[in-house]
PDB file of C-alpha atoms in Angstrom:
ATOM      1  CA  MET Z   1    -108.631 -53.801 -21.146  1.00  0.00           C
ATOM      2  CA  LEU Z   2    -105.041 -53.261 -23.457  1.00  0.00           C
ATOM      3  CA  SER Z   3    -101.245 -54.020 -21.345  1.00  0.00           C
ATOM      4  CA  SER Z   4     -98.475 -51.734 -22.354  1.00  0.00           C
ATOM      5  CA  LEU Z   5     -96.853 -55.359 -23.729  1.00  0.00           C
ATOM      6  CA  HIS Z   6    -100.147 -55.993 -25.780  1.00  0.00           C
ATOM      7  CA  LYS Z   7     -99.464 -52.613 -27.053  1.00  0.00           C
ATOM      8  CA  GLN Z   8     -96.105 -53.020 -28.232  1.00  0.00           C
ATOM      9  CA  LEU Z   9     -97.312 -56.249 -29.792  1.00  0.00           C
ATOM     10  CA  LEU Z  10     -99.818 -54.391 -31.858  1.00  0.00           C
ATOM     11  CA  ASN Z  11     -96.813 -51.226 -32.659  1.00  0.00           C
ATOM     12  CA  ASN Z  12     -93.765 -52.842 -32.480  1.00  0.00           C
ATOM     13  CA  TYR Z  13     -94.814 -56.131 -35.280  1.00  0.00           C
ATOM     14  CA  GLN Z  14     -97.041 -54.585 -38.329  1.00  0.00           C
ATOM     15  CA  GLN Z  15     -93.154 -54.595 -40.926  1.00  0.00           C
ATOM     16  CA  ASP Z  16     -90.581 -56.780 -39.044  1.00  0.00           C
ATOM     17  CA  PHE Z  17     -92.098 -60.051 -36.847  1.00  0.00           C
ATOM     18  CA  PRO Z  18     -88.999 -62.361 -36.648  1.00  0.00           C
ATOM     19  CA  LEU Z  19     -87.972 -64.638 -38.692  1.00  0.00           C
ATOM     20  CA  SER Z  20     -85.907 -66.850 -37.112  1.00  0.00           C
ATOM     21  CA  PRO Z  21     -86.208 -70.224 -35.462  1.00  0.00           C
ATOM     22  CA  THR Z  22     -88.077 -69.033 -31.761  1.00  0.00           C
ATOM     23  CA  PRO Z  23     -89.277 -65.517 -33.163  1.00  0.00           C
ATOM     24  CA  TYR Z  24     -91.351 -65.162 -29.569  1.00  0.00           C
ATOM     25  CA  LEU Z  25     -88.519 -65.700 -28.004  1.00  0.00           C
ATOM     26  CA  ASP Z  26     -86.428 -62.669 -30.659  1.00  0.00           C
ATOM     27  CA  ILE Z  27     -89.787 -60.103 -29.241  1.00  0.00           C
ATOM     28  CA  ALA Z  28     -89.522 -61.307 -25.709  1.00  0.00           C
ATOM     29  CA  GLU Z  29     -85.947 -60.866 -25.448  1.00  0.00           C
ATOM     30  CA  GLN Z  30     -86.316 -56.740 -27.169  1.00  0.00           C
ATOM     31  CA  LEU Z  31     -88.897 -55.943 -25.079  1.00  0.00           C
ATOM     32  CA  GLY Z  32     -87.476 -57.174 -21.707  1.00  0.00           C
ATOM     33  CA  VAL Z  33     -90.665 -60.398 -21.017  1.00  0.00           C
ATOM     34  CA  THR Z  34     -90.395 -64.222 -21.116  1.00  0.00           C
ATOM     35  CA  GLU Z  35     -91.770 -65.936 -24.069  1.00  0.00           C
ATOM     36  CA  ASP Z  36     -94.902 -67.172 -22.453  1.00  0.00           C
ATOM     37  CA  GLU Z  37     -95.939 -63.792 -22.118  1.00  0.00           C
ATOM     38  CA  VAL Z  38     -96.020 -63.269 -25.827  1.00  0.00           C
ATOM     39  CA  LEU Z  39     -97.341 -66.092 -26.769  1.00  0.00           C
ATOM     40  CA  ALA Z  40    -100.687 -65.466 -23.765  1.00  0.00           C
ATOM     41  CA  ALA Z  41    -100.463 -62.056 -24.919  1.00  0.00           C
ATOM     42  CA  PHE Z  42    -100.812 -62.791 -29.007  1.00  0.00           C
ATOM     43  CA  GLN Z  43    -103.453 -65.092 -27.929  1.00  0.00           C
ATOM     44  CA  VAL Z  44    -105.101 -62.621 -25.946  1.00  0.00           C
ATOM     45  CA  LEU Z  45    -104.580 -60.134 -29.289  1.00  0.00           C
ATOM     46  CA  SER Z  46    -105.752 -63.487 -31.471  1.00  0.00           C
ATOM     47  CA  GLU Z  47    -108.563 -64.196 -29.933  1.00  0.00           C
ATOM     48  CA  GLN Z  48    -110.088 -60.882 -29.287  1.00  0.00           C
ATOM     49  CA  GLN Z  49    -109.394 -59.897 -33.046  1.00  0.00           C
ATOM     50  CA  MET Z  50    -107.404 -57.175 -32.396  1.00  0.00           C
ATOM     51  CA  ILE Z  51    -104.760 -59.046 -34.591  1.00  0.00           C
ATOM     52  CA  SER Z  52    -105.860 -60.714 -37.993  1.00  0.00           C
ATOM     53  CA  ARG Z  53    -103.362 -63.257 -38.057  1.00  0.00           C
ATOM     54  CA  ILE Z  54     -99.056 -62.893 -37.361  1.00  0.00           C
ATOM     55  CA  GLY Z  55     -97.696 -64.099 -40.783  1.00  0.00           C
ATOM     56  CA  PRO Z  56     -96.541 -62.972 -44.247  1.00  0.00           C
ATOM     57  CA  VAL Z  57     -98.153 -60.135 -46.440  1.00  0.00           C
ATOM     58  CA  ILE Z  58     -98.032 -60.525 -50.154  1.00  0.00           C
ATOM     59  CA  ALA Z  59     -97.739 -57.873 -52.167  1.00  0.00           C
ATOM     60  CA  PRO Z  60    -100.065 -57.689 -54.304  1.00  0.00           C
ATOM     61  CA  ASN Z  61    -100.168 -59.440 -57.921  1.00  0.00           C
ATOM     62  CA  LYS Z  62     -97.262 -60.959 -57.482  1.00  0.00           C
ATOM     63  CA  VAL Z  63     -98.324 -64.014 -56.779  1.00  0.00           C
ATOM     64  CA  GLY Z  64    -101.631 -64.310 -59.653  1.00  0.00           C
ATOM     65  CA  SER Z  65    -103.698 -61.623 -60.669  1.00  0.00           C
ATOM     66  CA  SER Z  66    -105.901 -59.229 -58.679  1.00  0.00           C
ATOM     67  CA  ALA Z  67    -108.293 -56.491 -59.002  1.00  0.00           C
ATOM     68  CA  LEU Z  68    -110.626 -54.133 -57.765  1.00  0.00           C
ATOM     69  CA  VAL Z  69    -114.146 -54.566 -58.543  1.00  0.00           C
ATOM     70  CA  ALA Z  70    -117.130 -52.237 -58.299  1.00  0.00           C
ATOM     71  CA  MET Z  71    -120.985 -52.700 -59.100  1.00  0.00           C
ATOM     72  CA  ALA Z  72    -124.099 -50.895 -58.990  1.00  0.00           C
ATOM     73  CA  VAL Z  73    -126.653 -52.825 -57.226  1.00  0.00           C
ATOM     74  CA  PRO Z  74    -129.887 -51.659 -56.544  1.00  0.00           C
ATOM     75  CA  GLU Z  75    -130.505 -51.654 -52.854  1.00  0.00           C
ATOM     76  CA  VAL Z  76    -133.387 -54.298 -52.621  1.00  0.00           C
ATOM     77  CA  GLU Z  77    -130.813 -57.087 -54.851  1.00  0.00           C
ATOM     78  CA  LEU Z  78    -128.266 -56.137 -52.290  1.00  0.00           C
ATOM     79  CA  PRO Z  79    -128.470 -58.636 -49.788  1.00  0.00           C
ATOM     80  CA  ARG Z  80    -128.590 -61.884 -52.548  1.00  0.00           C
ATOM     81  CA  VAL Z  81    -125.951 -60.662 -54.707  1.00  0.00           C
ATOM     82  CA  ALA Z  82    -123.471 -59.734 -51.636  1.00  0.00           C
ATOM     83  CA  GLU Z  83    -124.106 -63.078 -50.261  1.00  0.00           C
ATOM     84  CA  GLN Z  84    -123.434 -64.710 -53.835  1.00  0.00           C
ATOM     85  CA  ILE Z  85    -120.157 -62.522 -54.056  1.00  0.00           C
ATOM     86  CA  SER Z  86    -119.448 -63.904 -50.846  1.00  0.00           C
ATOM     87  CA  ARG Z  87    -119.391 -66.885 -52.063  1.00  0.00           C
ATOM     88  CA  TYR Z  88    -116.073 -67.789 -54.077  1.00  0.00           C
ATOM     89  CA  SER Z  89    -113.434 -68.748 -53.040  1.00  0.00           C
ATOM     90  CA  GLU Z  90    -111.645 -65.800 -55.110  1.00  0.00           C
ATOM     91  CA  VAL Z  91    -112.614 -63.138 -53.066  1.00  0.00           C
ATOM     92  CA  ASN Z  92    -111.482 -61.722 -50.241  1.00  0.00           C
ATOM     93  CA  HIS Z  93    -112.361 -58.183 -49.088  1.00  0.00           C
ATOM     94  CA  ASN Z  94    -116.327 -57.563 -49.561  1.00  0.00           C
ATOM     95  CA  TYR Z  95    -116.843 -54.470 -48.892  1.00  0.00           C
ATOM     96  CA  GLU Z  96    -120.958 -52.550 -48.801  1.00  0.00           C
ATOM     97  CA  ARG Z  97    -120.557 -48.691 -49.645  1.00  0.00           C
ATOM     98  CA  GLU Z  98    -122.012 -45.855 -49.633  1.00  0.00           C
ATOM     99  CA  ASN Z  99    -121.787 -44.714 -53.512  1.00  0.00           C
ATOM    100  CA  ARG Z 100    -123.983 -45.132 -56.224  1.00  0.00           C
ATOM    101  CA  PHE Z 101    -121.057 -48.089 -56.806  1.00  0.00           C
ATOM    102  CA  ASN Z 102    -121.662 -49.462 -53.700  1.00  0.00           C
ATOM    103  CA  LEU Z 103    -120.492 -53.179 -53.856  1.00  0.00           C
ATOM    104  CA  TRP Z 104    -116.577 -53.135 -53.399  1.00  0.00           C
ATOM    105  CA  PHE Z 105    -114.640 -56.784 -53.441  1.00  0.00           C
ATOM    106  CA  VAL Z 106    -111.065 -57.968 -53.997  1.00  0.00           C
ATOM    107  CA  LEU Z 107    -110.699 -60.628 -56.632  1.00  0.00           C
ATOM    108  CA  ILE Z 108    -107.169 -63.176 -56.202  1.00  0.00           C
ATOM    109  CA  ALA Z 109    -107.144 -65.233 -58.867  1.00  0.00           C
ATOM    110  CA  ASN Z 110    -103.990 -67.660 -60.263  1.00  0.00           C
ATOM    111  CA  ASP Z 111    -103.490 -65.667 -63.372  1.00  0.00           C
ATOM    112  CA  GLU Z 112    -105.701 -63.276 -65.566  1.00  0.00           C
ATOM    113  CA  ARG Z 113    -107.537 -66.008 -67.916  1.00  0.00           C
ATOM    114  CA  HIS Z 114    -108.906 -67.241 -64.401  1.00  0.00           C
ATOM    115  CA  LEU Z 115    -109.590 -63.590 -62.807  1.00  0.00           C
ATOM    116  CA  GLN Z 116    -111.753 -63.210 -66.590  1.00  0.00           C
ATOM    117  CA  ALA Z 117    -113.589 -66.380 -66.256  1.00  0.00           C
ATOM    118  CA  VAL Z 118    -114.638 -65.972 -62.248  1.00  0.00           C
ATOM    119  CA  ILE Z 119    -115.689 -61.444 -63.873  1.00  0.00           C
ATOM    120  CA  GLU Z 120    -118.047 -63.633 -66.318  1.00  0.00           C
ATOM    121  CA  ASP Z 121    -119.431 -65.882 -64.365  1.00  0.00           C
ATOM    122  CA  ILE Z 122    -120.193 -63.467 -61.042  1.00  0.00           C
ATOM    123  CA  GLU Z 123    -121.889 -61.385 -63.846  1.00  0.00           C
ATOM    124  CA  GLN Z 124    -124.048 -64.152 -65.153  1.00  0.00           C
ATOM    125  CA  GLN Z 125    -124.232 -64.973 -61.750  1.00  0.00           C
ATOM    126  CA  THR Z 126    -125.717 -61.874 -60.491  1.00  0.00           C
ATOM    127  CA  GLY Z 127    -126.758 -60.360 -63.447  1.00  0.00           C
ATOM    128  CA  PHE Z 128    -125.037 -57.308 -63.155  1.00  0.00           C
ATOM    129  CA  ASN Z 129    -121.635 -55.693 -65.123  1.00  0.00           C
ATOM    130  CA  ALA Z 130    -118.624 -55.316 -62.708  1.00  0.00           C
ATOM    131  CA  MET Z 131    -116.141 -52.757 -63.100  1.00  0.00           C
ATOM    132  CA  LEU Z 132    -112.977 -54.391 -62.828  1.00  0.00           C
ATOM    133  CA  LEU Z 133    -110.079 -51.716 -60.910  1.00  0.00           C
ATOM    134  CA  PRO Z 134    -106.591 -52.990 -61.462  1.00  0.00           C
ATOM    135  CA  MET Z 135    -103.802 -51.656 -59.867  1.00  0.00           C
ATOM    136  CA  LEU Z 136    -101.789 -50.137 -61.500  1.00  0.00           C
ATOM    137  CA  ALA Z 137     -99.384 -48.079 -58.951  1.00  0.00           C
ATOM    138  CA  ASP Z 138     -98.109 -49.417 -55.658  1.00  0.00           C
ATOM    139  CA  TYR Z 139     -97.134 -46.070 -54.021  1.00  0.00           C
ATOM    140  CA  TYR Z 140     -96.409 -48.399 -50.953  1.00  0.00           C
ATOM    141  CA  ILE Z 141     -94.009 -46.950 -48.025  1.00  0.00           C
ATOM    142  CA  ASN Z 142     -92.707 -49.164 -45.738  1.00  0.00           C
ATOM    143  CA  LEU Z 143     -93.659 -47.539 -42.309  1.00  0.00           C
ATOM    144  CA  GLY Z 144     -96.406 -48.947 -40.322  1.00  0.00           C
ATOM    145  CA  PHE Z 145    -100.201 -47.741 -39.563  1.00  0.00           C
ATOM    146  CA  GLU Z 146     -99.817 -45.663 -36.273  1.00  0.00           C
ATOM    147  CA  LEU Z 147    -102.192 -46.981 -34.159  1.00  0.00           C
ATOM    148  CA  ASN Z 148    -103.904 -45.009 -31.666  1.00  0.00           C
ATOM    149  CA  LEU Z 149    -104.512 -47.207 -28.426  1.00  0.00           C
ATOM    150  CA  ASN Z 150    -104.975 -44.782 -25.854  1.00  0.00           C
ATOM    151  CA  ASP Z 151    -108.804 -43.589 -25.889  1.00  0.00           C
TER     152      ASP Z 151
ATOM    153  CA  MET O   1     -88.225 -63.489 -58.916  1.00  0.00           C
ATOM    154  CA  VAL O   2     -89.706 -66.909 -60.271  1.00  0.00           C
ATOM    155  CA  LEU O   3     -91.662 -68.318 -58.006  1.00  0.00           C
ATOM    156  CA  ASP O   4     -91.619 -72.520 -57.682  1.00  0.00           C
ATOM    157  CA  ALA O   5     -94.180 -75.042 -56.509  1.00  0.00           C
ATOM    158  CA  ILE O   6     -92.504 -74.850 -52.925  1.00  0.00           C
ATOM    159  CA  ASP O   7     -92.275 -71.039 -52.438  1.00  0.00           C
ATOM    160  CA  ARG O   8     -96.367 -71.254 -53.684  1.00  0.00           C
ATOM    161  CA  GLN O   9     -96.653 -74.190 -51.370  1.00  0.00           C
ATOM    162  CA  ILE O  10     -94.748 -72.108 -48.313  1.00  0.00           C
ATOM    163  CA  ILE O  11     -97.266 -69.359 -49.504  1.00  0.00           C
ATOM    164  CA  GLN O  12    -100.575 -70.637 -49.367  1.00  0.00           C
ATOM    165  CA  ALA O  13     -99.291 -72.947 -45.822  1.00  0.00           C
ATOM    166  CA  THR O  14     -98.974 -69.619 -44.258  1.00  0.00           C
ATOM    167  CA  GLN O  15    -101.050 -66.306 -45.606  1.00  0.00           C
ATOM    168  CA  ALA O  16    -103.491 -67.263 -43.194  1.00  0.00           C
ATOM    169  CA  GLY O  17    -101.226 -67.114 -40.548  1.00  0.00           C
ATOM    170  CA  LEU O  18     -98.699 -69.026 -38.749  1.00  0.00           C
ATOM    171  CA  PRO O  19     -99.906 -71.264 -35.754  1.00  0.00           C
ATOM    172  CA  LEU O  20     -98.948 -69.353 -32.601  1.00  0.00           C
ATOM    173  CA  VAL O  21     -96.753 -71.484 -30.958  1.00  0.00           C
ATOM    174  CA  ALA O  22     -93.161 -70.847 -29.638  1.00  0.00           C
ATOM    175  CA  GLU O  23     -91.300 -72.343 -33.324  1.00  0.00           C
ATOM    176  CA  PRO O  24     -93.915 -71.763 -36.102  1.00  0.00           C
ATOM    177  CA  TYR O  25     -91.683 -71.863 -39.149  1.00  0.00           C
ATOM    178  CA  LEU O  26     -91.026 -75.809 -37.754  1.00  0.00           C
ATOM    179  CA  ALA O  27     -95.006 -76.756 -37.989  1.00  0.00           C
ATOM    180  CA  VAL O  28     -94.587 -74.558 -41.102  1.00  0.00           C
ATOM    181  CA  ALA O  29     -92.261 -77.011 -42.878  1.00  0.00           C
ATOM    182  CA  ASN O  30     -93.783 -80.143 -40.343  1.00  0.00           C
ATOM    183  CA  GLN O  31     -96.631 -79.896 -42.181  1.00  0.00           C
ATOM    184  CA  LEU O  32     -95.173 -79.035 -45.851  1.00  0.00           C
ATOM    185  CA  GLY O  33     -92.260 -82.044 -45.349  1.00  0.00           C
ATOM    186  CA  LEU O  34     -89.734 -79.350 -45.400  1.00  0.00           C
ATOM    187  CA  SER O  35     -86.499 -78.328 -43.614  1.00  0.00           C
ATOM    188  CA  GLU O  36     -87.156 -76.257 -41.144  1.00  0.00           C
ATOM    189  CA  GLN O  37     -83.906 -74.005 -42.453  1.00  0.00           C
ATOM    190  CA  GLU O  38     -85.393 -74.508 -46.293  1.00  0.00           C
ATOM    191  CA  VAL O  39     -88.441 -72.341 -45.670  1.00  0.00           C
ATOM    192  CA  LEU O  40     -86.699 -69.975 -43.303  1.00  0.00           C
ATOM    193  CA  HIS O  41     -84.418 -69.010 -46.612  1.00  0.00           C
ATOM    194  CA  ARG O  42     -87.244 -68.936 -48.722  1.00  0.00           C
ATOM    195  CA  MET O  43     -89.345 -66.964 -46.951  1.00  0.00           C
ATOM    196  CA  ALA O  44     -86.389 -64.667 -46.671  1.00  0.00           C
ATOM    197  CA  ASP O  45     -85.771 -64.798 -50.281  1.00  0.00           C
ATOM    198  CA  MET O  46     -89.037 -63.973 -51.000  1.00  0.00           C
ATOM    199  CA  LEU O  47     -89.473 -60.876 -48.909  1.00  0.00           C
ATOM    200  CA  GLU O  48     -85.859 -59.768 -50.322  1.00  0.00           C
ATOM    201  CA  ALA O  49     -87.433 -60.240 -54.052  1.00  0.00           C
ATOM    202  CA  GLY O  50     -90.690 -58.367 -52.534  1.00  0.00           C
ATOM    203  CA  VAL O  51     -93.024 -60.786 -52.943  1.00  0.00           C
ATOM    204  CA  ILE O  52     -93.338 -60.990 -49.802  1.00  0.00           C
ATOM    205  CA  ARG O  53     -94.356 -57.372 -48.979  1.00  0.00           C
ATOM    206  CA  ARG O  54     -93.688 -58.194 -44.811  1.00  0.00           C
ATOM    207  CA  ILE O  55     -94.149 -60.472 -42.573  1.00  0.00           C
ATOM    208  CA  ALA O  56     -96.838 -58.487 -39.658  1.00  0.00           C
ATOM    209  CA  ALA O  57     -98.551 -59.106 -36.522  1.00  0.00           C
ATOM    210  CA  VAL O  58    -101.214 -57.522 -38.470  1.00  0.00           C
ATOM    211  CA  PRO O  59    -103.981 -55.343 -36.763  1.00  0.00           C
ATOM    212  CA  ASN O  60    -107.395 -55.117 -37.651  1.00  0.00           C
ATOM    213  CA  HIS O  61    -108.391 -51.761 -37.687  1.00  0.00           C
ATOM    214  CA  TYR O  62    -111.803 -52.082 -36.840  1.00  0.00           C
ATOM    215  CA  LYS O  63    -111.531 -54.197 -33.803  1.00  0.00           C
ATOM    216  CA  LEU O  64    -109.523 -51.306 -32.730  1.00  0.00           C
ATOM    217  CA  GLY O  65    -111.862 -48.901 -32.640  1.00  0.00           C
ATOM    218  CA  TYR O  66    -111.136 -47.617 -35.826  1.00  0.00           C
ATOM    219  CA  ARG O  67    -114.559 -47.981 -37.514  1.00  0.00           C
ATOM    220  CA  PHE O  68    -114.513 -45.589 -39.510  1.00  0.00           C
ATOM    221  CA  ASN O  69    -112.797 -46.886 -42.887  1.00  0.00           C
ATOM    222  CA  GLY O  70    -112.750 -44.245 -46.065  1.00  0.00           C
ATOM    223  CA  MET O  71    -111.609 -45.606 -49.352  1.00  0.00           C
ATOM    224  CA  THR O  72    -111.167 -41.765 -51.211  1.00  0.00           C
ATOM    225  CA  VAL O  73    -110.796 -41.485 -54.547  1.00  0.00           C
ATOM    226  CA  TRP O  74    -109.663 -38.497 -56.616  1.00  0.00           C
ATOM    227  CA  ASP O  75    -109.382 -37.891 -59.895  1.00  0.00           C
ATOM    228  CA  VAL O  76    -105.695 -35.904 -60.539  1.00  0.00           C
ATOM    229  CA  ASP O  77    -103.674 -35.438 -63.553  1.00  0.00           C
ATOM    230  CA  ASP O  78    -102.473 -38.873 -65.304  1.00  0.00           C
ATOM    231  CA  GLN O  79     -98.712 -37.167 -66.118  1.00  0.00           C
ATOM    232  CA  GLN O  80     -98.743 -35.968 -62.219  1.00  0.00           C
ATOM    233  CA  VAL O  81    -100.555 -39.145 -60.368  1.00  0.00           C
ATOM    234  CA  ASP O  82     -97.099 -40.847 -59.221  1.00  0.00           C
ATOM    235  CA  ARG O  83     -95.600 -37.627 -57.495  1.00  0.00           C
ATOM    236  CA  LEU O  84     -99.381 -37.397 -55.940  1.00  0.00           C
ATOM    237  CA  GLY O  85     -99.759 -40.566 -54.934  1.00  0.00           C
ATOM    238  CA  GLN O  86     -96.103 -41.045 -53.378  1.00  0.00           C
ATOM    239  CA  GLN O  87     -96.703 -37.939 -51.270  1.00  0.00           C
ATOM    240  CA  VAL O  88    -100.331 -38.997 -50.393  1.00  0.00           C
ATOM    241  CA  ALA O  89     -98.883 -42.485 -49.288  1.00  0.00           C
ATOM    242  CA  GLU O  90     -96.478 -40.914 -46.855  1.00  0.00           C
ATOM    243  CA  LEU O  91     -99.419 -39.344 -44.753  1.00  0.00           C
ATOM    244  CA  PRO O  92     -99.259 -41.704 -41.570  1.00  0.00           C
ATOM    245  CA  PHE O  93    -103.769 -42.311 -41.411  1.00  0.00           C
ATOM    246  CA  VAL O  94    -102.885 -43.426 -45.488  1.00  0.00           C
ATOM    247  CA  SER O  95    -102.868 -46.983 -44.685  1.00  0.00           C
ATOM    248  CA  HIS O  96    -102.830 -47.625 -49.297  1.00  0.00           C
ATOM    249  CA  CYS O  97    -102.432 -45.629 -51.855  1.00  0.00           C
ATOM    250  CA  TYR O  98    -103.110 -46.493 -55.259  1.00  0.00           C
ATOM    251  CA  GLN O  99    -103.792 -45.630 -58.572  1.00  0.00           C
ATOM    252  CA  ARG O 100    -106.203 -47.495 -60.818  1.00  0.00           C
ATOM    253  CA  PRO O 101    -107.664 -47.267 -64.404  1.00  0.00           C
ATOM    254  CA  ARG O 102    -110.849 -44.500 -64.785  1.00  0.00           C
ATOM    255  CA  TYR O 103    -114.109 -45.679 -65.887  1.00  0.00           C
ATOM    256  CA  LEU O 104    -115.603 -42.780 -68.348  1.00  0.00           C
ATOM    257  CA  PRO O 105    -118.231 -41.596 -67.922  1.00  0.00           C
ATOM    258  CA  GLU O 106    -119.409 -43.296 -64.076  1.00  0.00           C
ATOM    259  CA  TRP O 107    -116.183 -43.483 -62.685  1.00  0.00           C
ATOM    260  CA  PRO O 108    -113.232 -40.719 -63.011  1.00  0.00           C
ATOM    261  CA  TYR O 109    -111.719 -41.456 -60.528  1.00  0.00           C
ATOM    262  CA  ASN O 110    -107.714 -43.208 -60.279  1.00  0.00           C
ATOM    263  CA  LEU O 111    -106.511 -42.367 -57.719  1.00  0.00           C
ATOM    264  CA  PHE O 112    -108.106 -44.437 -54.254  1.00  0.00           C
ATOM    265  CA  ALA O 113    -105.881 -43.564 -50.753  1.00  0.00           C
ATOM    266  CA  MET O 114    -107.698 -45.530 -47.830  1.00  0.00           C
ATOM    267  CA  VAL O 115    -108.178 -43.917 -44.570  1.00  0.00           C
ATOM    268  CA  HIS O 116    -108.884 -45.108 -41.200  1.00  0.00           C
ATOM    269  CA  GLY O 117    -110.923 -42.735 -38.224  1.00  0.00           C
ATOM    270  CA  LYS O 118    -112.180 -43.800 -34.661  1.00  0.00           C
ATOM    271  CA  THR O 119    -114.688 -40.922 -35.389  1.00  0.00           C
ATOM    272  CA  GLU O 120    -116.430 -40.010 -38.618  1.00  0.00           C
ATOM    273  CA  GLN O 121    -115.159 -36.564 -37.835  1.00  0.00           C
ATOM    274  CA  ASP O 122    -110.930 -38.161 -37.420  1.00  0.00           C
ATOM    275  CA  ALA O 123    -111.279 -39.738 -40.679  1.00  0.00           C
ATOM    276  CA  GLU O 124    -113.197 -36.336 -42.072  1.00  0.00           C
ATOM    277  CA  ARG O 125    -110.116 -34.548 -41.201  1.00  0.00           C
ATOM    278  CA  GLN O 126    -108.282 -37.005 -42.658  1.00  0.00           C
ATOM    279  CA  VAL O 127    -109.804 -36.404 -45.809  1.00  0.00           C
ATOM    280  CA  ALA O 128    -108.860 -32.513 -45.957  1.00  0.00           C
ATOM    281  CA  ILE O 129    -105.314 -33.026 -45.557  1.00  0.00           C
ATOM    282  CA  ILE O 130    -105.031 -35.461 -48.636  1.00  0.00           C
ATOM    283  CA  ALA O 131    -107.543 -32.550 -50.093  1.00  0.00           C
ATOM    284  CA  ALA O 132    -105.492 -29.742 -48.709  1.00  0.00           C
ATOM    285  CA  LEU O 133    -102.345 -31.731 -49.932  1.00  0.00           C
ATOM    286  CA  LEU O 134    -103.697 -32.329 -53.388  1.00  0.00           C
ATOM    287  CA  GLY O 135    -104.989 -28.896 -53.987  1.00  0.00           C
ATOM    288  CA  ALA O 136    -105.616 -27.856 -57.533  1.00  0.00           C
ATOM    289  CA  ASN O 137    -103.849 -31.091 -58.633  1.00  0.00           C
ATOM    290  CA  ALA O 138    -107.810 -33.009 -57.425  1.00  0.00           C
ATOM    291  CA  ARG O 139    -110.253 -32.265 -60.286  1.00  0.00           C
ATOM    292  CA  GLN O 140    -113.064 -33.864 -58.298  1.00  0.00           C
ATOM    293  CA  HIS O 141    -112.880 -36.567 -55.160  1.00  0.00           C
ATOM    294  CA  SER O 142    -115.555 -38.575 -53.140  1.00  0.00           C
ATOM    295  CA  VAL O 143    -115.581 -40.612 -50.697  1.00  0.00           C
ATOM    296  CA  LEU O 144    -116.967 -44.115 -49.793  1.00  0.00           C
ATOM    297  CA  TYR O 145    -117.484 -45.037 -46.130  1.00  0.00           C
ATOM    298  CA  SER O 146    -118.035 -48.646 -46.003  1.00  0.00           C
ATOM    299  CA  SER O 147    -121.258 -49.663 -44.006  1.00  0.00           C
ATOM    300  CA  LYS O 148    -121.031 -52.557 -43.757  1.00  0.00           C
ATOM    301  CA  ILE O 149    -117.828 -55.705 -43.572  1.00  0.00           C
ATOM    302  CA  LEU O 150    -119.830 -58.623 -45.883  1.00  0.00           C
ATOM    303  CA  LYS O 151    -116.245 -60.692 -46.056  1.00  0.00           C
ATOM    304  CA  LYS O 152    -112.657 -60.308 -44.902  1.00  0.00           C
ATOM    305  CA  THR O 153    -109.912 -62.450 -45.067  1.00  0.00           C
ATOM    306  CA  GLY O 154    -106.017 -62.593 -46.062  1.00  0.00           C
ATOM    307  CA  LEU O 155    -104.523 -62.595 -49.563  1.00  0.00           C
ATOM    308  CA  ARG O 156    -105.489 -65.997 -50.772  1.00  0.00           C
ATOM    309  CA  ILE O 157    -103.600 -67.537 -53.141  1.00  0.00           C
ATOM    310  CA  THR O 158    -105.442 -71.250 -55.076  1.00  0.00           C
ATOM    311  CA  GLY O 159    -103.515 -74.606 -56.037  1.00  0.00           C
TER     312      GLY O 159
END
């Protein structure tokens, strides 16, 4: 089960993980524990995949060019197409969703031309059309997602 | 802010996560042949410019019990979308909120908001709160739950 230190680490460092020579020591001082305890607790969270990583979150489209892409693929073709798409290094999130548009993924490329080239390649390889949904506006509020870790 | 080659190297070296050691920025600096000060300064500048949105211990919602990840999509007036998008983004359970283009006739939705619930009822309650907030401004909406995560990595850039 999660200790109160684990919970504090999960809830309090979604925004402001310290950018300093000794971030874990800074956190230890903030929470009144030792640096080793903080490192060990993050190690557990990381091993159990409760955190996916500790590091910078890059704003979409500030570096390179990205878009959400949706495809409508017949159920029987879905495993093959999903597999083909996940193989591209430019694809990061790839989800099956319950809709006629049942395959949703995010493409990240170095620039717009690279993005278009990957889309065309995906359409050719899979034999299905891709619906390109780039972000037009990002309504980003600088608040952490509040985790309910009690049940 | 225009990123130079060194900024991009720093992003590439850190976007999948910092090493879990007492001095992670020093480890990155050593890997890239830079000084620790330079890595810290450049990351601070990118944070200030919004290229780096935040530095985070990024929770894995799914592993923490949030199994119902719903992409809610709404068809709202283009004149109102910025005002409404801001309001939806402020809801504490919405993790991302974006305006995206429509593809008529098969895709009429221009506002996307991600919700995360521990149960389907949780997620449905969240959808109902968004629906109430948007009221008649939402002409139609849909919720796409994820039935399978096929691939998930953080934002990646390549060379």
